[in-house]
Structures are given as structure tokens and as C-alpha cells.
PDB file of C-alpha atoms and ligand atoms in Angstrom:
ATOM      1  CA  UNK A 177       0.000   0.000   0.000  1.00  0.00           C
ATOM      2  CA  UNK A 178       2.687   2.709   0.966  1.00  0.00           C
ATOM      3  CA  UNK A 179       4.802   1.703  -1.733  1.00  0.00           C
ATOM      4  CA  UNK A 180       1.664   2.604  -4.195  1.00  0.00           C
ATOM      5  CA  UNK A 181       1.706   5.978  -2.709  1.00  0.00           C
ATOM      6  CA  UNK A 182       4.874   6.662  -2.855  1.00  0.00           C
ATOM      7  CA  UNK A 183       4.962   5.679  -6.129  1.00  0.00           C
ATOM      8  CA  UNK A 184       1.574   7.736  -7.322  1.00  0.00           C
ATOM      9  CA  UNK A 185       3.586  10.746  -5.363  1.00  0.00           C
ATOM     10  CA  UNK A 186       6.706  10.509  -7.691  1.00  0.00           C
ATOM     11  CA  UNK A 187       4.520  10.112 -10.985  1.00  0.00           C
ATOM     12  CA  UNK A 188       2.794  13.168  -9.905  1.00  0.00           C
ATOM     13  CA  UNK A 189       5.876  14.941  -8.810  1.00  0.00           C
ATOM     14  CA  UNK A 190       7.459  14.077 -12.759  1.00  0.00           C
ATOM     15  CA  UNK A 191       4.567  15.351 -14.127  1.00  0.00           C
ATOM     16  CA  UNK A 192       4.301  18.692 -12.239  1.00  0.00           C
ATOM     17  CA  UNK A 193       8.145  18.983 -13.218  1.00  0.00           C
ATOM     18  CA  UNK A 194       7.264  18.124 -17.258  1.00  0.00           C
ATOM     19  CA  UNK A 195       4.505  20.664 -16.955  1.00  0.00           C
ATOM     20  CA  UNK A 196       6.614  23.133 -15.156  1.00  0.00           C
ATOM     21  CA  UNK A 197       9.350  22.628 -17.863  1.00  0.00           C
ATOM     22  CA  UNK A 198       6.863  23.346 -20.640  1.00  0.00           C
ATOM     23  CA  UNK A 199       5.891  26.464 -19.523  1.00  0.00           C
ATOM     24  CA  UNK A 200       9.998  27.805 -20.113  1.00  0.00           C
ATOM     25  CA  UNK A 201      12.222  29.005 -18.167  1.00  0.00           C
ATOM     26  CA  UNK A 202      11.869  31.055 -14.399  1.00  0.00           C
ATOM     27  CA  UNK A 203      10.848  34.854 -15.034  1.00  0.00           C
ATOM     28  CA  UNK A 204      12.938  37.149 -13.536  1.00  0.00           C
ATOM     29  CA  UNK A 205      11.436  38.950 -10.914  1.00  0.00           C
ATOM     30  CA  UNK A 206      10.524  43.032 -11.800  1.00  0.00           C
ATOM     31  CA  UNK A 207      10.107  44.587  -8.677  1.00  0.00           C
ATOM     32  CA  UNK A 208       8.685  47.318 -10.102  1.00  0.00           C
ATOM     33  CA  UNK A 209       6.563  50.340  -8.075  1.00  0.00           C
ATOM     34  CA  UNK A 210       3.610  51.754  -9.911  1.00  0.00           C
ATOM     35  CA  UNK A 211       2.953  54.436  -7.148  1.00  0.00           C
ATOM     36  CA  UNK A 212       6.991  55.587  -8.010  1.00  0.00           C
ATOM     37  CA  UNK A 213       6.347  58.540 -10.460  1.00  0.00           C
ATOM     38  CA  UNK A 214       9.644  59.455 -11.725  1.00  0.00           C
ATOM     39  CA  UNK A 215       9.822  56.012 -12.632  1.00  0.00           C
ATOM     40  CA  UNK A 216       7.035  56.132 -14.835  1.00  0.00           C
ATOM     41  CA  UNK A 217       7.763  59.228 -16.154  1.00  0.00           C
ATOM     42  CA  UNK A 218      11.100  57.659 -17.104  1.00  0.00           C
ATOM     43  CA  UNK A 219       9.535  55.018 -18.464  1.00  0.00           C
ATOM     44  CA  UNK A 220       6.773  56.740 -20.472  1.00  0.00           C
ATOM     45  CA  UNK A 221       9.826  58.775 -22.416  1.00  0.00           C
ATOM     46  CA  UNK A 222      11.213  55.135 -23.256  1.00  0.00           C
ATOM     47  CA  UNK A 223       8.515  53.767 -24.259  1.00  0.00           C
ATOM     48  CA  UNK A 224       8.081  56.497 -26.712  1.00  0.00           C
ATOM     49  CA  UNK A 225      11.382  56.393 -28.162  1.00  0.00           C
ATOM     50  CA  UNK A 226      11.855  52.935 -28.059  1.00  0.00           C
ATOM     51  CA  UNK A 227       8.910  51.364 -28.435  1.00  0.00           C
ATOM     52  CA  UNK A 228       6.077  53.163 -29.377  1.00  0.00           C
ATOM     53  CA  UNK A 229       7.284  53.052 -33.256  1.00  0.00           C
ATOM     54  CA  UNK A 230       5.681  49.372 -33.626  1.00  0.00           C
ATOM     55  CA  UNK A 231       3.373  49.525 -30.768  1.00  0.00           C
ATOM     56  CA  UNK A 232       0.224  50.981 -29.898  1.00  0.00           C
ATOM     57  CA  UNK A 233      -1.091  51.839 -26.314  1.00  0.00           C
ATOM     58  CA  UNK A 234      -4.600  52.393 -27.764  1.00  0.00           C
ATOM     59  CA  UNK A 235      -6.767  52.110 -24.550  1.00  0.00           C
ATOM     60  CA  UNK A 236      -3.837  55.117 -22.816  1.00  0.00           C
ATOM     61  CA  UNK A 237      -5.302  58.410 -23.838  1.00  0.00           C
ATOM     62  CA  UNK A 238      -2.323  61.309 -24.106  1.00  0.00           C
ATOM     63  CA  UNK A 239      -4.182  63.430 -21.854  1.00  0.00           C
ATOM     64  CA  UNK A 240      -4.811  60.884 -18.989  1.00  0.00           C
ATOM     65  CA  UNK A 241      -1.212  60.028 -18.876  1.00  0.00           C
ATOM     66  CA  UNK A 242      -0.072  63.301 -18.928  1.00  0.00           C
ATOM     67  CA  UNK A 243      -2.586  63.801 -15.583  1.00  0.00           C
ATOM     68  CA  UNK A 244      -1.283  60.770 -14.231  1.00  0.00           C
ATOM     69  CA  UNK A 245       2.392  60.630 -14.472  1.00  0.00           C
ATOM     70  CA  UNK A 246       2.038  64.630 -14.059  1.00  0.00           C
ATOM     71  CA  UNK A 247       3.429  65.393 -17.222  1.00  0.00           C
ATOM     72  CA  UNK A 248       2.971  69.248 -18.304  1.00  0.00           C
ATOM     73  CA  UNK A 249       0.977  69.542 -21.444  1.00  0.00           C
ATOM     74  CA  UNK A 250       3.723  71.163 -22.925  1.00  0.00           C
ATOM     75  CA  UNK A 251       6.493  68.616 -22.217  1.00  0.00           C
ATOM     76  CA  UNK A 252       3.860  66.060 -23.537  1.00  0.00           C
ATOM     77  CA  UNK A 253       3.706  67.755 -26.629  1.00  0.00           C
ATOM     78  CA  UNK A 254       6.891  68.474 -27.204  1.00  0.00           C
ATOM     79  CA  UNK A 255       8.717  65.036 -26.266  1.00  0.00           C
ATOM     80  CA  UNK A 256       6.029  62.319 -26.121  1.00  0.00           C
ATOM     81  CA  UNK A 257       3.972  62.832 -28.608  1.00  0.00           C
ATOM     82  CA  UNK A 258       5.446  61.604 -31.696  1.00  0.00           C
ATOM     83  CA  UNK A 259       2.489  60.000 -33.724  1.00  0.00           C
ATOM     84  CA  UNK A 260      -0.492  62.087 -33.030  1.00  0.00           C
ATOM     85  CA  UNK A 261      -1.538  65.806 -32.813  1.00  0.00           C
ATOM     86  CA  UNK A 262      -4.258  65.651 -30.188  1.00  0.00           C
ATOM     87  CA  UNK A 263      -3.559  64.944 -26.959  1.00  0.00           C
ATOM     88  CA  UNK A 264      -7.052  62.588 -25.928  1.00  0.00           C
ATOM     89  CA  UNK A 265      -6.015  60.288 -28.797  1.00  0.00           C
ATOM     90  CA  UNK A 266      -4.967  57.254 -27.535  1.00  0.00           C
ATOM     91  CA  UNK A 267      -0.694  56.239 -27.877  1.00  0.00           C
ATOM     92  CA  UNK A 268      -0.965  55.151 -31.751  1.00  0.00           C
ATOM     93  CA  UNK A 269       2.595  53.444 -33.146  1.00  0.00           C
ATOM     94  CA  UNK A 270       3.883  55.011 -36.163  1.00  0.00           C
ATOM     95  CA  UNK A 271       3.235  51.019 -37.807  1.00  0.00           C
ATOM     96  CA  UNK A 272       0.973  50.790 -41.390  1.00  0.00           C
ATOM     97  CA  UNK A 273      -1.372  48.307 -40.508  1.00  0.00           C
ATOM     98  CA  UNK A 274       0.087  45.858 -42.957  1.00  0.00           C
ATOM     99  CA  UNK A 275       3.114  45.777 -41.006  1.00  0.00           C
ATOM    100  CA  UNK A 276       3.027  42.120 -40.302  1.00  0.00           C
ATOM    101  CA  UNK A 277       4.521  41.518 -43.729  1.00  0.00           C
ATOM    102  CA  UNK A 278       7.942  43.048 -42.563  1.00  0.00           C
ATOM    103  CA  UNK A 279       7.703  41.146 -39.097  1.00  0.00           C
ATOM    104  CA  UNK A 280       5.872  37.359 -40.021  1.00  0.00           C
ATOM    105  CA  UNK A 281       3.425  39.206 -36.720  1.00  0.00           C
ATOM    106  CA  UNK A 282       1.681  42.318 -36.471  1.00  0.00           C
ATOM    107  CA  UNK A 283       3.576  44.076 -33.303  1.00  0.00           C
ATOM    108  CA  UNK A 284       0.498  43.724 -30.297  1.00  0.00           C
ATOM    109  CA  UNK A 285      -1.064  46.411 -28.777  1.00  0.00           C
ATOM    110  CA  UNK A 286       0.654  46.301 -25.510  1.00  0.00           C
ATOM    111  CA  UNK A 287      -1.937  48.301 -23.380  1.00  0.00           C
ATOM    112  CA  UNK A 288      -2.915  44.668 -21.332  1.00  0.00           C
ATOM    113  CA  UNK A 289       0.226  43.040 -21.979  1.00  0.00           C
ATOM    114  CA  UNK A 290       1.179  43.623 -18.330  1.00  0.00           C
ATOM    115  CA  UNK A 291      -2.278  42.207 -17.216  1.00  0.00           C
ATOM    116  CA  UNK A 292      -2.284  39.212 -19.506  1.00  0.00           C
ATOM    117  CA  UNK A 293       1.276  38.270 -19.441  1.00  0.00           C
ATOM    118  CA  UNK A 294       2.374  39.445 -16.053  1.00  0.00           C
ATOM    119  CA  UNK A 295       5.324  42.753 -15.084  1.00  0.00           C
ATOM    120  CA  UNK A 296       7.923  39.731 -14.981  1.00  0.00           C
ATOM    121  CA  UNK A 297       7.452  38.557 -17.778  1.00  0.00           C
ATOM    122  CA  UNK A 298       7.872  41.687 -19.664  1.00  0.00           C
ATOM    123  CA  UNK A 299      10.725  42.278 -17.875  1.00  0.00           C
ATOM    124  CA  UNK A 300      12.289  38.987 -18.347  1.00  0.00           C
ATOM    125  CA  UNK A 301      11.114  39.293 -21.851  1.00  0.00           C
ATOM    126  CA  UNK A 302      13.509  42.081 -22.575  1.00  0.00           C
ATOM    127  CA  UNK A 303      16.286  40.460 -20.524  1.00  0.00           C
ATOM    128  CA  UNK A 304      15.904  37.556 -22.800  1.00  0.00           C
ATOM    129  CA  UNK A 305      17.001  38.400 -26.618  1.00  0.00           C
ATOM    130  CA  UNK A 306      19.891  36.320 -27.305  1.00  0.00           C
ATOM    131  CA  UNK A 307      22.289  35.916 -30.904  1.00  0.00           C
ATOM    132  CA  UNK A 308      20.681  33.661 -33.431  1.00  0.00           C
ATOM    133  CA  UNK A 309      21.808  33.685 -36.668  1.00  0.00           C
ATOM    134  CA  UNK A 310      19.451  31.285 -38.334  1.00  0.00           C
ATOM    135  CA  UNK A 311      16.364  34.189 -37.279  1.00  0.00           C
ATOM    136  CA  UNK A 312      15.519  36.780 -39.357  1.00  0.00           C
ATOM    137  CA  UNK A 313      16.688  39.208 -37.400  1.00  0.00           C
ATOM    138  CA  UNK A 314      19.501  37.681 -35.994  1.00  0.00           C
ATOM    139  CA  UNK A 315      18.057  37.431 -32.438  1.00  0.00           C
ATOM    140  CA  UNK A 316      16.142  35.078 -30.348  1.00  0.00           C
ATOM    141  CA  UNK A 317      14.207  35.150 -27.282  1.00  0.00           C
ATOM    142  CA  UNK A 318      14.297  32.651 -24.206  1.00  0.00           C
ATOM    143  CA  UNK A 319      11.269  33.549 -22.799  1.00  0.00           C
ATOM    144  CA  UNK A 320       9.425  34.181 -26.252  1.00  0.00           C
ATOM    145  CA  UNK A 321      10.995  30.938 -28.604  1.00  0.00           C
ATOM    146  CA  UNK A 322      11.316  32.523 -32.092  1.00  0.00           C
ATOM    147  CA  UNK A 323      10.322  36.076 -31.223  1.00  0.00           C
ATOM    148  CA  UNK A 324       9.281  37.895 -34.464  1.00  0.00           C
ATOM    149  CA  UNK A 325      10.051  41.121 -32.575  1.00  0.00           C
ATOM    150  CA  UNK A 326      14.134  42.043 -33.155  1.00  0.00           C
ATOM    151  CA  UNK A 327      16.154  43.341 -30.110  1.00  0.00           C
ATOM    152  CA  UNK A 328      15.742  47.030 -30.386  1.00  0.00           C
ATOM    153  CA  UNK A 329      17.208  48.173 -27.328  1.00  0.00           C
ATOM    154  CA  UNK A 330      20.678  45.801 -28.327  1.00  0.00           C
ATOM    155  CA  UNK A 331      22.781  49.344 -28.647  1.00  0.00           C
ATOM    156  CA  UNK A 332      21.514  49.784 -24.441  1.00  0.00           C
ATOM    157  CA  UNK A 333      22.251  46.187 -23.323  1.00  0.00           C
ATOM    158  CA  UNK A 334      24.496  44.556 -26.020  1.00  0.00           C
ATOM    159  CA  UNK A 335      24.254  41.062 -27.205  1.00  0.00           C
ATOM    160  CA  UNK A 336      24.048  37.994 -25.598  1.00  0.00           C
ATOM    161  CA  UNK A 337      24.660  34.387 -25.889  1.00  0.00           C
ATOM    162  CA  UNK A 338      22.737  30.830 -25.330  1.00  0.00           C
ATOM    163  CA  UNK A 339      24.179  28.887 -22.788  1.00  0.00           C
ATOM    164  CA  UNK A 340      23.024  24.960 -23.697  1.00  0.00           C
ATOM    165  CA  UNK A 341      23.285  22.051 -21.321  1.00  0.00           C
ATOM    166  CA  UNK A 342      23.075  18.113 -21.905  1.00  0.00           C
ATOM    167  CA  UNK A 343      20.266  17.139 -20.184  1.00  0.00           C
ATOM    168  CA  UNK A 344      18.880  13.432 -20.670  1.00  0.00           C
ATOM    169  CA  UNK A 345      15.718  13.358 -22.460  1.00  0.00           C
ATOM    170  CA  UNK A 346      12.394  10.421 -21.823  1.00  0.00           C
ATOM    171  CA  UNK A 347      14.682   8.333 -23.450  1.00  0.00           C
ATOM    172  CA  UNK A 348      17.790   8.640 -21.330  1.00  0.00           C
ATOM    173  CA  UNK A 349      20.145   9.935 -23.921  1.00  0.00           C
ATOM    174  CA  UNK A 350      21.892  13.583 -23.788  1.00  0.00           C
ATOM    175  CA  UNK A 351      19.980  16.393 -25.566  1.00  0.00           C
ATOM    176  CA  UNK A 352      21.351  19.705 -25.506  1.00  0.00           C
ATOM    177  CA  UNK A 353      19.235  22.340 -23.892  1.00  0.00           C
ATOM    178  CA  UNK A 354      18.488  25.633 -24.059  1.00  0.00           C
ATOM    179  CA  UNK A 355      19.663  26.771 -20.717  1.00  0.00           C
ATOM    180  CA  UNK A 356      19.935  30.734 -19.898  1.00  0.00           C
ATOM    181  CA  UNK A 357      22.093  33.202 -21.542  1.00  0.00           C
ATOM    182  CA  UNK A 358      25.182  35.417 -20.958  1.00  0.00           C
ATOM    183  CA  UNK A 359      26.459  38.543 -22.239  1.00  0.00           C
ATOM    184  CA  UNK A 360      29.032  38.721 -24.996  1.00  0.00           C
ATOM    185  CA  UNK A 361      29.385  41.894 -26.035  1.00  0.00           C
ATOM    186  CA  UNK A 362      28.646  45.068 -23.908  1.00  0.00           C
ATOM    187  CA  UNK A 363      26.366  47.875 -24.878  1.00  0.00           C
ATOM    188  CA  UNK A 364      26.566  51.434 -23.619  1.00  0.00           C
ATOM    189  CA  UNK A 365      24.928  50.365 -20.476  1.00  0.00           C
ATOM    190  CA  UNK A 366      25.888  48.369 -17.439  1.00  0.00           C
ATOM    191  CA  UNK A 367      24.072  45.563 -16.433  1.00  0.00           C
ATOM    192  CA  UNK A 368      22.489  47.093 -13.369  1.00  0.00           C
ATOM    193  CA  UNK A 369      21.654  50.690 -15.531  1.00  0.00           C
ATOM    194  CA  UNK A 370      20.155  48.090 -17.828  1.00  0.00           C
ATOM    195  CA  UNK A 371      18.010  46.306 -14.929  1.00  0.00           C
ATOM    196  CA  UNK A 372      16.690  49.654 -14.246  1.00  0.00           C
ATOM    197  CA  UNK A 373      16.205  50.753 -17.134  1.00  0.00           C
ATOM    198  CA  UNK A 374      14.048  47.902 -18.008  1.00  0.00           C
ATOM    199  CA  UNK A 375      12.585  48.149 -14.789  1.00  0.00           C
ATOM    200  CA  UNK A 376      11.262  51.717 -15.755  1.00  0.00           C
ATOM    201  CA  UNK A 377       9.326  50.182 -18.958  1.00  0.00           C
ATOM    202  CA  UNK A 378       8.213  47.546 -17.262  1.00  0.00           C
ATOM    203  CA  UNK A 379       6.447  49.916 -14.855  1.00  0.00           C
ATOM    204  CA  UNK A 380       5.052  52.241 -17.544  1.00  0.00           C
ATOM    205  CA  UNK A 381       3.234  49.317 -19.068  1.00  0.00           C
ATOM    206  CA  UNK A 382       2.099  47.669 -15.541  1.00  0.00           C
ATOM    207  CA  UNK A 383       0.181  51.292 -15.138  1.00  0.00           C
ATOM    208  CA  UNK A 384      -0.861  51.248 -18.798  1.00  0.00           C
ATOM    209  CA  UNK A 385      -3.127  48.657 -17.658  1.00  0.00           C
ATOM    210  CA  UNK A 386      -4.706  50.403 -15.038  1.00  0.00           C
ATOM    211  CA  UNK A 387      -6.882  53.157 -16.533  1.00  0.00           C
ATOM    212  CA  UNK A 388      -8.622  49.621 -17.990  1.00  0.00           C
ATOM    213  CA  UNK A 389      -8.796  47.993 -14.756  1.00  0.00           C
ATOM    214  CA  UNK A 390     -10.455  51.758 -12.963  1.00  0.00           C
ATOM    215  CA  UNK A 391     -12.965  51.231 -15.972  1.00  0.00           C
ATOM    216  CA  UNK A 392     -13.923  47.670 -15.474  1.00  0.00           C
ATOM    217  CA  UNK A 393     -14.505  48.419 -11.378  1.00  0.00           C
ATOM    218  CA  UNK A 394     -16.659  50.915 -11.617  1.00  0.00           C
ATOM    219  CA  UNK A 395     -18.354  48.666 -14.027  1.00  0.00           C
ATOM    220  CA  UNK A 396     -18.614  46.022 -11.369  1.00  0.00           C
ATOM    221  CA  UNK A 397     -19.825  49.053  -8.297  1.00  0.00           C
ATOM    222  CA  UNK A 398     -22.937  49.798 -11.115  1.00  0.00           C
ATOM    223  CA  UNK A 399     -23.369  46.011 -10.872  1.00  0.00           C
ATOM    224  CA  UNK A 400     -23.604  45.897  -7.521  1.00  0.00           C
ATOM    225  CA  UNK A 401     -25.754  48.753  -7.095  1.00  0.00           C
ATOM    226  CA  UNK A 402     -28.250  47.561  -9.164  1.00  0.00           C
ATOM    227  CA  UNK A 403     -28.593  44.456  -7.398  1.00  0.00           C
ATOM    228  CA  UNK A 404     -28.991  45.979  -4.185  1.00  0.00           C
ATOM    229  CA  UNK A 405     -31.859  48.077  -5.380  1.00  0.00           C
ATOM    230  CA  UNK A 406     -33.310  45.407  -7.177  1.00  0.00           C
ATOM    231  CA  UNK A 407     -33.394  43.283  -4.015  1.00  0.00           C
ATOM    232  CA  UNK A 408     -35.049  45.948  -2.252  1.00  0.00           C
ATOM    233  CA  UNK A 409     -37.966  46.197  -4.378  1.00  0.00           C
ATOM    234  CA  UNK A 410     -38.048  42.700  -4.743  1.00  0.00           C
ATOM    235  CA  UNK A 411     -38.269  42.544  -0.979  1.00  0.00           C
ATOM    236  CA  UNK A 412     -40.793  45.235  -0.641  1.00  0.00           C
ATOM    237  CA  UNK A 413     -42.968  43.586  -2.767  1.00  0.00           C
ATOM    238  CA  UNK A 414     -42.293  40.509  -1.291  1.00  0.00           C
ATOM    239  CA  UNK A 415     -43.846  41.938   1.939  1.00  0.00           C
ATOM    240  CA  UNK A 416     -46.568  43.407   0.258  1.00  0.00           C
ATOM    241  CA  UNK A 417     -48.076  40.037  -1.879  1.00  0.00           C
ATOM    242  CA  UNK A 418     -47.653  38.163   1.725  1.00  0.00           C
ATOM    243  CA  UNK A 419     -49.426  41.238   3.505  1.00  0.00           C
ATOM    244  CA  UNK A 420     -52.623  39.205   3.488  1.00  0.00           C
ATOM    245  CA  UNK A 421     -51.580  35.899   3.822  1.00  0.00           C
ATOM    246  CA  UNK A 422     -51.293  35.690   7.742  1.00  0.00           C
TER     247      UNK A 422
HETATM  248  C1  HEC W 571      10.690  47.157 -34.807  1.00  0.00           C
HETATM  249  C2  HEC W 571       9.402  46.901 -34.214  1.00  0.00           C
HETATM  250  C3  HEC W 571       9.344  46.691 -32.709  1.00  0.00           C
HETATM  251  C4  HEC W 571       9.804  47.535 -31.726  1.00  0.00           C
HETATM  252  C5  HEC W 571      10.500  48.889 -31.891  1.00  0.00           C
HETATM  253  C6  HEC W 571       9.433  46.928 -30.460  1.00  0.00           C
HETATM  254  N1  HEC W 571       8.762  45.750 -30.680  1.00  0.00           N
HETATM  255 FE1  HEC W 571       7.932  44.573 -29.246  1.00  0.00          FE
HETATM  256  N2  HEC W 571       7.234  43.300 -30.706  1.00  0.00           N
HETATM  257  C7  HEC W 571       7.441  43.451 -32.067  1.00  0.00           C
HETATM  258  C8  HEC W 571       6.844  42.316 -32.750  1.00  0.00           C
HETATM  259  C9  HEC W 571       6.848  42.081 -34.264  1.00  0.00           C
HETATM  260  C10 HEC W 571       6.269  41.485 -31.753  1.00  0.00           C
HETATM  261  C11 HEC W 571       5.545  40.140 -31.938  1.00  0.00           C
HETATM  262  C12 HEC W 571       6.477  39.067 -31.476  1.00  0.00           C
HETATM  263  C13 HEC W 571       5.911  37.667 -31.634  1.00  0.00           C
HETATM  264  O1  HEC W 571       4.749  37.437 -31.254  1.00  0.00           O
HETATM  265  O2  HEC W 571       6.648  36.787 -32.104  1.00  0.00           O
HETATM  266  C14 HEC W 571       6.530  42.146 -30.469  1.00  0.00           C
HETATM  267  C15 HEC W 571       6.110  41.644 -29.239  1.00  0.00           C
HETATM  268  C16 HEC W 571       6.304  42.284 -28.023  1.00  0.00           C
HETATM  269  C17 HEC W 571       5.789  41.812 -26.756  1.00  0.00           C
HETATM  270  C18 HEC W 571       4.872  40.616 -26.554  1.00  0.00           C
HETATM  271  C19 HEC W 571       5.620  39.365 -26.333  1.00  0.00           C
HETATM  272  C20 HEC W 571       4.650  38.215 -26.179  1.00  0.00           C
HETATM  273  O3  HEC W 571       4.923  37.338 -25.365  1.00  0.00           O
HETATM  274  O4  HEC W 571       3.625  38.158 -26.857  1.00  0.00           O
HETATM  275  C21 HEC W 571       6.214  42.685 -25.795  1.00  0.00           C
HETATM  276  C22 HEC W 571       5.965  42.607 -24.292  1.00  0.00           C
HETATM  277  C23 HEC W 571       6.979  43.699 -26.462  1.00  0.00           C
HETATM  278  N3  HEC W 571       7.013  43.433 -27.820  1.00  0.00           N
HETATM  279  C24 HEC W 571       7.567  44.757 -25.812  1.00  0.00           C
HETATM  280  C25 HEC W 571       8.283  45.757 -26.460  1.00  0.00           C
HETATM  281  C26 HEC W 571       8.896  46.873 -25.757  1.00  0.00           C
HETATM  282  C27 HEC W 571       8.805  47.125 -24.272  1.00  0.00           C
HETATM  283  C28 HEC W 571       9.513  47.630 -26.715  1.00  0.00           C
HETATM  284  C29 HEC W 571      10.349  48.868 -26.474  1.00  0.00           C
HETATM  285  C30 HEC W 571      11.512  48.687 -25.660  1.00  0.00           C
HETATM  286  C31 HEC W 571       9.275  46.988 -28.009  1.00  0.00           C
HETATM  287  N4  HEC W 571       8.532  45.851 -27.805  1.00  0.00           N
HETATM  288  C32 HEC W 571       9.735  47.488 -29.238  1.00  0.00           C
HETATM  289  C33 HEC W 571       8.081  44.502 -32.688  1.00  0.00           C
HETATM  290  C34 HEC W 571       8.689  45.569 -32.046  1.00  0.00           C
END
């Protein structure tokens, strides 16, 4: 009997570590701060020079940012804005909408990305380009296998390098795996200026979400409401068919 447990226990044990194994490597952790606003001010400039070319924020409106992160309306206009002329647009990227055919993917709106994918894993994402020359644009991703996106912020971190290990596979034999990666050649930041750096975009994105979040709440508070006062008239009435009864 015990030795039937212990056995179910290590089957189930193999198969949480197969299923942990399939969903890729550990995310780095972001410790980000979305109450830290010189962060996401920082961050918000980044994203627009690095990012916002291929990607959209559409549910961010200029104007609600620029409240948010208390951003003057000039500053906004003359250093964010670099795809639109009115400020309660939402963040457009400067991508046709046939842009897919340069990339094999159409570059995602990233305004949920934080909420769907999680701060560490954005973070982690952009820790995780590595050299490939066999992708298109020379660059892979160890959190993302066969990223269409190409490492744009490679001149800030510089290029690094898969690290493979033998590991045995079902069968027993050595397969070469896919194991982290390393830096080979430095960019103009230090690894720690990079960490931060990221850190900032991360943070930017994690709040992009939340304008969408402060919607969907108050969605859920008119929900509420309306059951409450639909339970008292359904109570009152209640009391009033039953009136007679007694
Ligand atoms: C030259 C265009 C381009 C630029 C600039 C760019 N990206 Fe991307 N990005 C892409 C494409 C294309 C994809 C789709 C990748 C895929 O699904 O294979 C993508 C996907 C992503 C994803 C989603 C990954 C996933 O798991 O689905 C994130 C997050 C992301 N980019 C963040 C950023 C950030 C942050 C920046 C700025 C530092 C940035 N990107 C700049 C083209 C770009």
C-alpha cells in the first residue's frame, strides 16, 4: 500500500516537473513600483522612443497620462507625442497596418500586456534576446521561442549568448538544452543601468493597464448597485403580496 503511494507521489511529482518545464524558463522577478512617479515618467519617455514606433497603447489616452504621471501639457507635446496631434487620442505606433509583412506578426497592442502576461514577464522578456543567426533578425528570445520582434534596445544592453546544457531526455540519452544566456558583447549600459532601465518600462506598461482595470470596477460598483436596489424592491414587494396571507 505505501509503496503505491509513494509511487503515485513521484509520478505526480514528474509530471508537475514536465509541466513546469513546458511552460519555459523562471521569469525574472521586476520589482517594479507603480505608485513611483519618476519612474514612470522615465519610463513613459522610453517607451516612446523605443517602443512606441511598432506599438500601440490604444486604450492610454495622451491626456490621462499626462494627468497621471504629471506630465505638463507642454512637455507632452513636445517630447512624447510623436504620432499624433491631439492629446485625448490614444498612444498610436507610427506602424501601417500591414506591417506584419515586414515582421511574419503584427507588433500587439501592448496596453494589457502587463495584465495578460504578467510585469515579470515583460521584464524577463527584454532580458531575454539572445544571438541567433538562423532568425531573421539575428536574435532570439528565451522567454518568447522565435520572437518575431528584433532586439531594439541591443545598442543599451548589447548582445548575448545561449548557454546549452546536456540534459537526458524520456529516453535517457543527452539532448542539448536551451539553458539561460550570458552577455558577450557590452552595450553602452551596465548591467544594473540596464536592470533599471528595463525596470522603468516595465512599470510604464504595468500602469498602462490600469486606466482599464479603474474602468472595469466601476463597471462592477454599477453592478452591484443595481442588485442591491433590485433586491429591495423585490423585498418590498415581497412583503406586500404576503401582507394578506397571515
Ligand atoms: C521594430 C518593431 C518593434 C519595436 C520597436 C518593439 N517591438 Fe515589441 N514586438 C514586435 C513584434 C513584431 C512582436 C511580436 C512578437 C511575436 O509574437 O513573435 C513584439 C512583441 C512584443 C511583446 C509581446 C511578447 C509576447 O509574449 O507576446 C512585448 C511585451 C513587447 N514586444 C515589448 C516591447 C517593448 C517594451 C519595446 C520597447 C523597448 C518593443 N517591444 C519594441 C516589434 C517591435
Amino acid at each position: 500500500m505505501l509503496k503505491r503511494v509513494v509511487w503515485a507521489a513521484a509520478a505526480l511529482l514528474a509530471a508537475s516537473a514536465a509541466l513546469a518545464q513546458e511552460e519555459g524558463p523562471q521569469l525574472l522577478h521586476a520589482g517594479n513600483d507603480i505608485n513611483n512617479i519618476d519612474s514612470l515618467q522615465r519610463g513613459a519617455r522610453d517607451f516612446m522612443n523605443y517602443c512606441s514606433g511598432c506599438h500601440s497603447l490604444k486604450y492610454l489616452r495622451y491626456n490621462r497620462m499626462a494627468k497621471d504621471l504629471k506630465i505638463p501639457e507642454a512637455e507632452l507635446k513636445a517630447n512624447l507625442m510623436f504620432n499624433t496631434e491631439k492629446v485625448f487620442d490614444g498612444i498610436n505606433s507610427s506602424m501601417p497596418a500591414d506591417s506584419e509583412k515586414w515582421f511574419g506578426k503584427q507588433p500587439p497592442d501592448l496596453s494589457l500586456i502587463a495584465r495578460s502576461k504578467s510585469p515579470d514577464y515583460i521584464y524577463s522578456f527584454l532580458h531575454g534576446f539572445y544571438a541567433d543567426p538562423t532568425r531573421l533578425w539575428g536574435v532570439n528570445n528565451l522567454y518568447l521561442p522565435n520572437a518575431a520582434m528584433p532586439h531594439v534596445l541591443a545598442p543599451l544592453q548589447g548582445l548575448q549568448k545561449p548557454v546549452f546544457s546536456n540534459e537526458p531526455d524520456a529516453q535517457g540519452s543527452a539532448k542539448m538544452v536551451l539553458a539561460g544566456v550570458e552577455l558577450m558583447t557590452p552595450g553602452q549600459l551596465k548591467p544594473e543601468e540596464y536592470d533599471a532601465f528595463v525596470r522603468d518600462i516595465t512599470n510604464f506598461l504595468d500602469y498602462a493597464g490600469e486606466p482599464v482595470k479603474a474602468k472595469r470596477e466601476s463597471m462592477g460598483v454599477f453592478v452591484t448597485l443595481f442588485l442591491l436596489v433590485f433586491f429591495a424592491f423585490a423585498y418590498l414587494l415581497k412583503k406586500e403580496y404576503w401582507k394578506d396571507v397571515h
